[in-house]
Tab-separated table of C-alpha atoms in Angstrom:
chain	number	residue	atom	x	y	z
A	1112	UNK	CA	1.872	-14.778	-9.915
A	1113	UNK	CA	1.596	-11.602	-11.354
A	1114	UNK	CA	4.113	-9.122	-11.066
A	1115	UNK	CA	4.368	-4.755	-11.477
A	1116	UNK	CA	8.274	-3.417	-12.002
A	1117	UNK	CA	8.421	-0.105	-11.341
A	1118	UNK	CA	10.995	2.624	-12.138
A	1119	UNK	CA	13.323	4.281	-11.251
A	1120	UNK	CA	13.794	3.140	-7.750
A	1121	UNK	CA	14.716	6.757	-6.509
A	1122	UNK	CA	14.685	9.770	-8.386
A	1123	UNK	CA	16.201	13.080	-6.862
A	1124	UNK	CA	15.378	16.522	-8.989
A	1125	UNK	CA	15.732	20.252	-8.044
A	1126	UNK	CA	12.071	22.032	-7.558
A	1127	UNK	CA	10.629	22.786	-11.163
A	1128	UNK	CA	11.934	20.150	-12.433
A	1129	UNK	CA	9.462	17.087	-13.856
A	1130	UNK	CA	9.637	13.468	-12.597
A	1131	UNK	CA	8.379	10.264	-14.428
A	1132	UNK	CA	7.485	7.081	-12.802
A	1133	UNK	CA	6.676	3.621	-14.688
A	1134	UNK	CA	5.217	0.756	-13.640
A	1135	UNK	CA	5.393	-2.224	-16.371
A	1136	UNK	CA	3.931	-5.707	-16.644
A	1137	UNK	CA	4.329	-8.481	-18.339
A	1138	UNK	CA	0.223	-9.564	-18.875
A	1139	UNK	CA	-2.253	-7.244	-19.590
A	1140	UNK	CA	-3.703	-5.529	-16.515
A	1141	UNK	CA	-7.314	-4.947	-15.682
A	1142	UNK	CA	-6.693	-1.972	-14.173
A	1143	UNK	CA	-3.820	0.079	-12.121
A	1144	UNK	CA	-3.852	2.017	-9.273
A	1145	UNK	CA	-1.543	5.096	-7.966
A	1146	UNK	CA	-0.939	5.379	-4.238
A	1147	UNK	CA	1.544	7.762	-2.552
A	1148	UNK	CA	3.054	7.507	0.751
A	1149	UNK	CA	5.234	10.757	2.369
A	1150	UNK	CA	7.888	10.120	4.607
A	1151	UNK	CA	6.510	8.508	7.735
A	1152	UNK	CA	3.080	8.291	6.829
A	1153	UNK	CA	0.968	5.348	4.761
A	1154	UNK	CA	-0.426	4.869	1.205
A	1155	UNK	CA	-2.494	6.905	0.196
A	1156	UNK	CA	-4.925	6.360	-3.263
A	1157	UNK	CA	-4.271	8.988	-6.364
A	1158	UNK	CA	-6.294	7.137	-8.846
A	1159	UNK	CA	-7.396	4.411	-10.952
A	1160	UNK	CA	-6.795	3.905	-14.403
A	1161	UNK	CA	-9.058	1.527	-16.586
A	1162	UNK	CA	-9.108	2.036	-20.246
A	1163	UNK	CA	-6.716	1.417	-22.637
A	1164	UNK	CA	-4.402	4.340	-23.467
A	1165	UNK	CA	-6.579	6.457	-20.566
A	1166	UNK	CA	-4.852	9.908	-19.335
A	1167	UNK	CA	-5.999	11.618	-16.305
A	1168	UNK	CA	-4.967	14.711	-14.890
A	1169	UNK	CA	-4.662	15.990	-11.222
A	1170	UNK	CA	-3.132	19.691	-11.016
A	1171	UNK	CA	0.384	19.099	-11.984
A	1172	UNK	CA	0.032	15.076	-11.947
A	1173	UNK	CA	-0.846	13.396	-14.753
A	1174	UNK	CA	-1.701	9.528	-15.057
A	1175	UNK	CA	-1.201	7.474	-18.106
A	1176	UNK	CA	-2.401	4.031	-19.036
A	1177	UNK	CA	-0.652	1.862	-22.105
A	1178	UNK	CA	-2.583	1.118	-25.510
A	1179	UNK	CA	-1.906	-2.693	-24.658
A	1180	UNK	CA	-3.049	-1.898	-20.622
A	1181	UNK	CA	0.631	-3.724	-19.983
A	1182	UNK	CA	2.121	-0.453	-18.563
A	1183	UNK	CA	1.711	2.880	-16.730
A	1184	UNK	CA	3.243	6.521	-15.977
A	1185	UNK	CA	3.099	8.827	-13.296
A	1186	UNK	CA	4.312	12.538	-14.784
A	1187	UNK	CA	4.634	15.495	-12.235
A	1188	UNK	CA	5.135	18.524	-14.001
A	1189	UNK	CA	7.172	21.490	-12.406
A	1190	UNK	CA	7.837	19.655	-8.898
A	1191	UNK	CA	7.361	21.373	-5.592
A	1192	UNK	CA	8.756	19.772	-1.863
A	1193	UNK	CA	5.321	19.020	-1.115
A	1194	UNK	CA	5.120	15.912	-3.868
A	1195	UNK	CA	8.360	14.385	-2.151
A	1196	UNK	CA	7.152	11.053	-1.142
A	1197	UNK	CA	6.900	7.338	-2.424
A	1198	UNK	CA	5.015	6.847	-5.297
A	1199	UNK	CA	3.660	3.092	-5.727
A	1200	UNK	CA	1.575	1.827	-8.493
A	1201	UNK	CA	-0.887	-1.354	-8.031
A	1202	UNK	CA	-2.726	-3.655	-9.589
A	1203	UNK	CA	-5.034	-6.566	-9.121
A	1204	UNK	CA	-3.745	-9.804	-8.123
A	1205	UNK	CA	-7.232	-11.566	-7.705
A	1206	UNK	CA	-10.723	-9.924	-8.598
A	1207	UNK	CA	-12.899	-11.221	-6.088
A	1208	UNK	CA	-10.310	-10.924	-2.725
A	1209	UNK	CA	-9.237	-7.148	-3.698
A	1210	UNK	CA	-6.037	-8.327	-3.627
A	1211	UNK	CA	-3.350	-5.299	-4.712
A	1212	UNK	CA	0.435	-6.235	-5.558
A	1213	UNK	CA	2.391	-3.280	-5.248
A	1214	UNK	CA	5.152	-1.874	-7.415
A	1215	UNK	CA	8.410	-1.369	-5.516
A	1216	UNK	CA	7.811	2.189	-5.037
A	1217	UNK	CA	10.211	5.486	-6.788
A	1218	UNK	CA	10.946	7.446	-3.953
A	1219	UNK	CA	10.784	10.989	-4.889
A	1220	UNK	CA	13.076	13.853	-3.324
A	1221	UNK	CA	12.899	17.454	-4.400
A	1222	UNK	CA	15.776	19.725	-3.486
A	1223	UNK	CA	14.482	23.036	-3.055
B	322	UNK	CA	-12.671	11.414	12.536
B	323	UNK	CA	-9.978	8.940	11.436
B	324	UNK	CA	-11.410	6.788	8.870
B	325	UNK	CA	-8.611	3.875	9.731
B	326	UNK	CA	-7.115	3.864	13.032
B	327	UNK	CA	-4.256	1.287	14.498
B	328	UNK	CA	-2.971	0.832	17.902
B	329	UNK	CA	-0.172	1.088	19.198
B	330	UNK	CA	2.158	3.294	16.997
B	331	UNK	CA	4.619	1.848	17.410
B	332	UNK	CA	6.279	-1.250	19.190
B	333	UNK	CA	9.073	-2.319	20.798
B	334	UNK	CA	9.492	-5.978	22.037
B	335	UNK	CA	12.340	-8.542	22.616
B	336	UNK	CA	12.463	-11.763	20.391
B	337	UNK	CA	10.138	-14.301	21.250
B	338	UNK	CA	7.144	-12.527	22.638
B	339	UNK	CA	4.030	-12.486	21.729
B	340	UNK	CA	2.196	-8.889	20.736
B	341	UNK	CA	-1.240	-7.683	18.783
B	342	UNK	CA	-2.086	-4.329	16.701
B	343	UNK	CA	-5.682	-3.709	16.705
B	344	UNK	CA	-7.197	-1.475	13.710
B	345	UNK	CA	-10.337	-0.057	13.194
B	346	UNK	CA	-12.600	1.326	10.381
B	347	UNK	CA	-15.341	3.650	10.512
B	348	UNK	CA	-15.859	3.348	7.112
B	349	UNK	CA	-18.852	1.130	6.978
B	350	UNK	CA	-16.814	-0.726	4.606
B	351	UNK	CA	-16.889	-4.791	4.384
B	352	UNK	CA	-13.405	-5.711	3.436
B	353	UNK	CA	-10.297	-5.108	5.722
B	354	UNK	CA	-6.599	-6.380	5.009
B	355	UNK	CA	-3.204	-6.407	6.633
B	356	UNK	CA	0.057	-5.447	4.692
B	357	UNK	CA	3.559	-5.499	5.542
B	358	UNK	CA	6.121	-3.226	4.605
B	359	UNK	CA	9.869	-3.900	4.868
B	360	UNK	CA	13.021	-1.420	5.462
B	361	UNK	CA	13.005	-1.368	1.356
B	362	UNK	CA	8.826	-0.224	1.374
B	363	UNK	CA	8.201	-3.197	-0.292
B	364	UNK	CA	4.443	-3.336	0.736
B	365	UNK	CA	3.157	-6.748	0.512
B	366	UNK	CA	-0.466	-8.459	1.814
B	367	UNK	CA	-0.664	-10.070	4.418
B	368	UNK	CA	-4.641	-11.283	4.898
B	369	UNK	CA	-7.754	-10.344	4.024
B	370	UNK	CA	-10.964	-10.488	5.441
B	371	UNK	CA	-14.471	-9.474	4.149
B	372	UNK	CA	-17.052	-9.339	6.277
B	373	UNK	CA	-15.489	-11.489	9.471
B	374	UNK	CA	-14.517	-14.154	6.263
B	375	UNK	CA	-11.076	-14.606	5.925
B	376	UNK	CA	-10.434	-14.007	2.101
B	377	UNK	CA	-6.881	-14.046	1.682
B	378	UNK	CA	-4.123	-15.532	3.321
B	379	UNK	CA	-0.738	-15.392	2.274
B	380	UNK	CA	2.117	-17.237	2.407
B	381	UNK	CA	2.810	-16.308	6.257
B	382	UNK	CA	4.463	-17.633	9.269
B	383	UNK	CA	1.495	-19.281	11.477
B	384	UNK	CA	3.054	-16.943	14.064
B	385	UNK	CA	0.390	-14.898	12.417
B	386	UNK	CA	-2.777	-15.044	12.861
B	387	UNK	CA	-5.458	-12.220	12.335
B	388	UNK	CA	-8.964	-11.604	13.708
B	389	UNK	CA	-11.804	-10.161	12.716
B	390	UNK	CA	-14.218	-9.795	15.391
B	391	UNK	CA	-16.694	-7.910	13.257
B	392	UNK	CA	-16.230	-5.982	10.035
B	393	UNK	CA	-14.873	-3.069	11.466
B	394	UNK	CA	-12.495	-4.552	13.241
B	395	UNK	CA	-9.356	-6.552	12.319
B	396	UNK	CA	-6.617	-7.030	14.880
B	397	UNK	CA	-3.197	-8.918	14.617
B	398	UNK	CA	-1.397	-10.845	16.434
B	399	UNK	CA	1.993	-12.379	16.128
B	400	UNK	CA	3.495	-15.148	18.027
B	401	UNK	CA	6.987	-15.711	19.147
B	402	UNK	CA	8.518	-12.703	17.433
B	403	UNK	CA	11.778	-12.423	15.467
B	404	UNK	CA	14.312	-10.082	14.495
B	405	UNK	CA	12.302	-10.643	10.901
B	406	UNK	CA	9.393	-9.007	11.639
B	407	UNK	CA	10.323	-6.041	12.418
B	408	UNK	CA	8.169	-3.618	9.779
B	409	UNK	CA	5.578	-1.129	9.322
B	410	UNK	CA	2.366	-3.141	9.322
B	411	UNK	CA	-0.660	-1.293	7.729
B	412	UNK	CA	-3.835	-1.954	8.289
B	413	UNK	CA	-6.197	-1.100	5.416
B	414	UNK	CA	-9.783	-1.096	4.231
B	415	UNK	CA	-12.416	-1.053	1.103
B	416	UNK	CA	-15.553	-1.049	-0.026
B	417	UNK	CA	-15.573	-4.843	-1.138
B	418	UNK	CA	-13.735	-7.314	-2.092
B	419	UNK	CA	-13.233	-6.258	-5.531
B	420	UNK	CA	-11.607	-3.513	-7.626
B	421	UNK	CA	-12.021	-0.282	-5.092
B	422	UNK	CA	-9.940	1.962	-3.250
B	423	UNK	CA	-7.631	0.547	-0.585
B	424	UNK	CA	-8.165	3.505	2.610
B	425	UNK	CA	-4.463	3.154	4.765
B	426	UNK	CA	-4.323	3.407	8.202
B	427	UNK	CA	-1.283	5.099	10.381
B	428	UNK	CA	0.899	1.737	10.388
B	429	UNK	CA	2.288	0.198	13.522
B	430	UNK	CA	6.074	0.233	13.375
B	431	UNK	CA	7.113	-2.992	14.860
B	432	UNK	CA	10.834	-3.470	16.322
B	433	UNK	CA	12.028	-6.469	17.440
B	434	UNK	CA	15.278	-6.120	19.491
C-alpha cells in the first residue's frame, strides 16, 4: 500500500537556527498534506500542496512540493520555541474514503 | 466552541475490560474517523465513517468496533483490553470523504495496566 518516509526522525537546533523536514515516496502523490502536533496536544492541518513543484509560504514556514509530486519539504526559517512540536506530512491512501497515511513524524526541539 | 470533542481524557483500565471514547463534531461535517497513535506517534487509521456508513476499516482487532449513531457522532469501543492498546486515540473529522482537511480532536490517552 502506499507508503510516506519522512526525515529526520528528530531534529534538535538552538533558536534561529532553520530546520528541514522531508517526506518522500516512492509513486507519485496526488497531493500532500502538513499537520503539526505540540507536545501533548493532536494534529493539527498546515496545508495542502497540489501542483507539481508548488511552494507556499506561512510566516517563517515554507512548504515545498517535488517537480515529479514524489516528495516534499517543510523549511522553518529562523526557529523560535513556539514551532517545537511534531511535524507529520500526509497523503492520500484512497480518494473516495479520505483515507490519510501519515509520515512518521520529525519531532522538532528548539533550545532557547 | 470545540469543533472536535472526545471523552474521557484519559483512561485507565486493567486488562480485559471493556471501555468506549465518545467524540463529537460540531462541524456539520459528514465524514468522521478514528486514528491510533503509538508511544513512537506513529498515527495510523483506524475506521472511517461518512455519514453513519462505515467507509474504512482497517486491519483491526474485532475487539474494536466503532459507532456512528449519527454524523456527528462516532464513539469507540474496545473489548477485552490489552497491554497493546494502550495509545492516544484521536478522533477526527472532514468535510467528505475525499481530499479535505482532517480537524483533530483532544485524543483519549488509553492505559492499560
Amino acid at each position: 500500500g502506499q507508503q510516506v518516509m519522512q526525515i529526520p526522525q528528530y531534529q534538535h537546533v538552538q533558536e534561529g537556527e532553520d530546520f528541514t523536514t522531508y517526506c518522500n515516496s516512492s509513486t507519485t502523490l496526488s497531493n500532500i498534506q502538513w499537520y503539526k502536533q505540540r507536545p501533548g496536544g493532536h494534529p493539527v492541518f498546515l496545508i495542502q500542496l497540489v501542483k507539481s513543484g508548488e511552494v507556499k509560504k506561512q510566516k517563517r514556514l515554507t512548504f515545498q512540493f517535488g517537480e515529479a509530486k514524489k516528495n516534499s519539504s517543510l523549511h522553518i526559517t529562523a526557529t523560535q520555541t513556539t514551532d517545537v512540536g511534531t511535524y507529520f506530512c500526509a497523503v492520500i491512501g484512497s480518494s473516495n474514503t479520505g483515507k490519510l497515511i501519515f509520515g512518521q513524524g520529525t519531532t522538532l526541539q528548539v533550545k532557547p | 466552541d470545540t469543533a472536535v470533542s472526545q471523552t474521557p481524557k484519559y483512561l485507565v483500565t486493567q486488562m480485559g475490560n471493556d471501555k468506549s471514547i465518545k467524540c463529537e463534531q460540531n462541524l456539520g461535517h459528514d465524514t468522521m474517523y478514528w486514528y491510533k497513535q503509538d508511544s513512537k506517534k506513529f498515527l495510523k487509521i483506524m475506521f472511517s465513517y461518512n455519514n453513519k456508513e462505515l467507509i474504512i476499516n482497517e486491519t483491526v482487532p474485532n475487539r474494536f468496533s466503532p459507532k456512528s449513531p449519527d454524523k456527528a457522532h462516532l464513539n469507540l469501543h474496545i473489548n477485552s483490553l490489552e497491554l497493546g492498546d494502550s495509545a492516544v486515540y484521536f478522533c477526527a473529522s472532514s468535510q467528505g470523504p475525499n481530499v479535505d482537511t482532517q480537524y483533530f480532536g483532544p485524543g483519549t490517552r488509553l492505559t492499560v495496566l
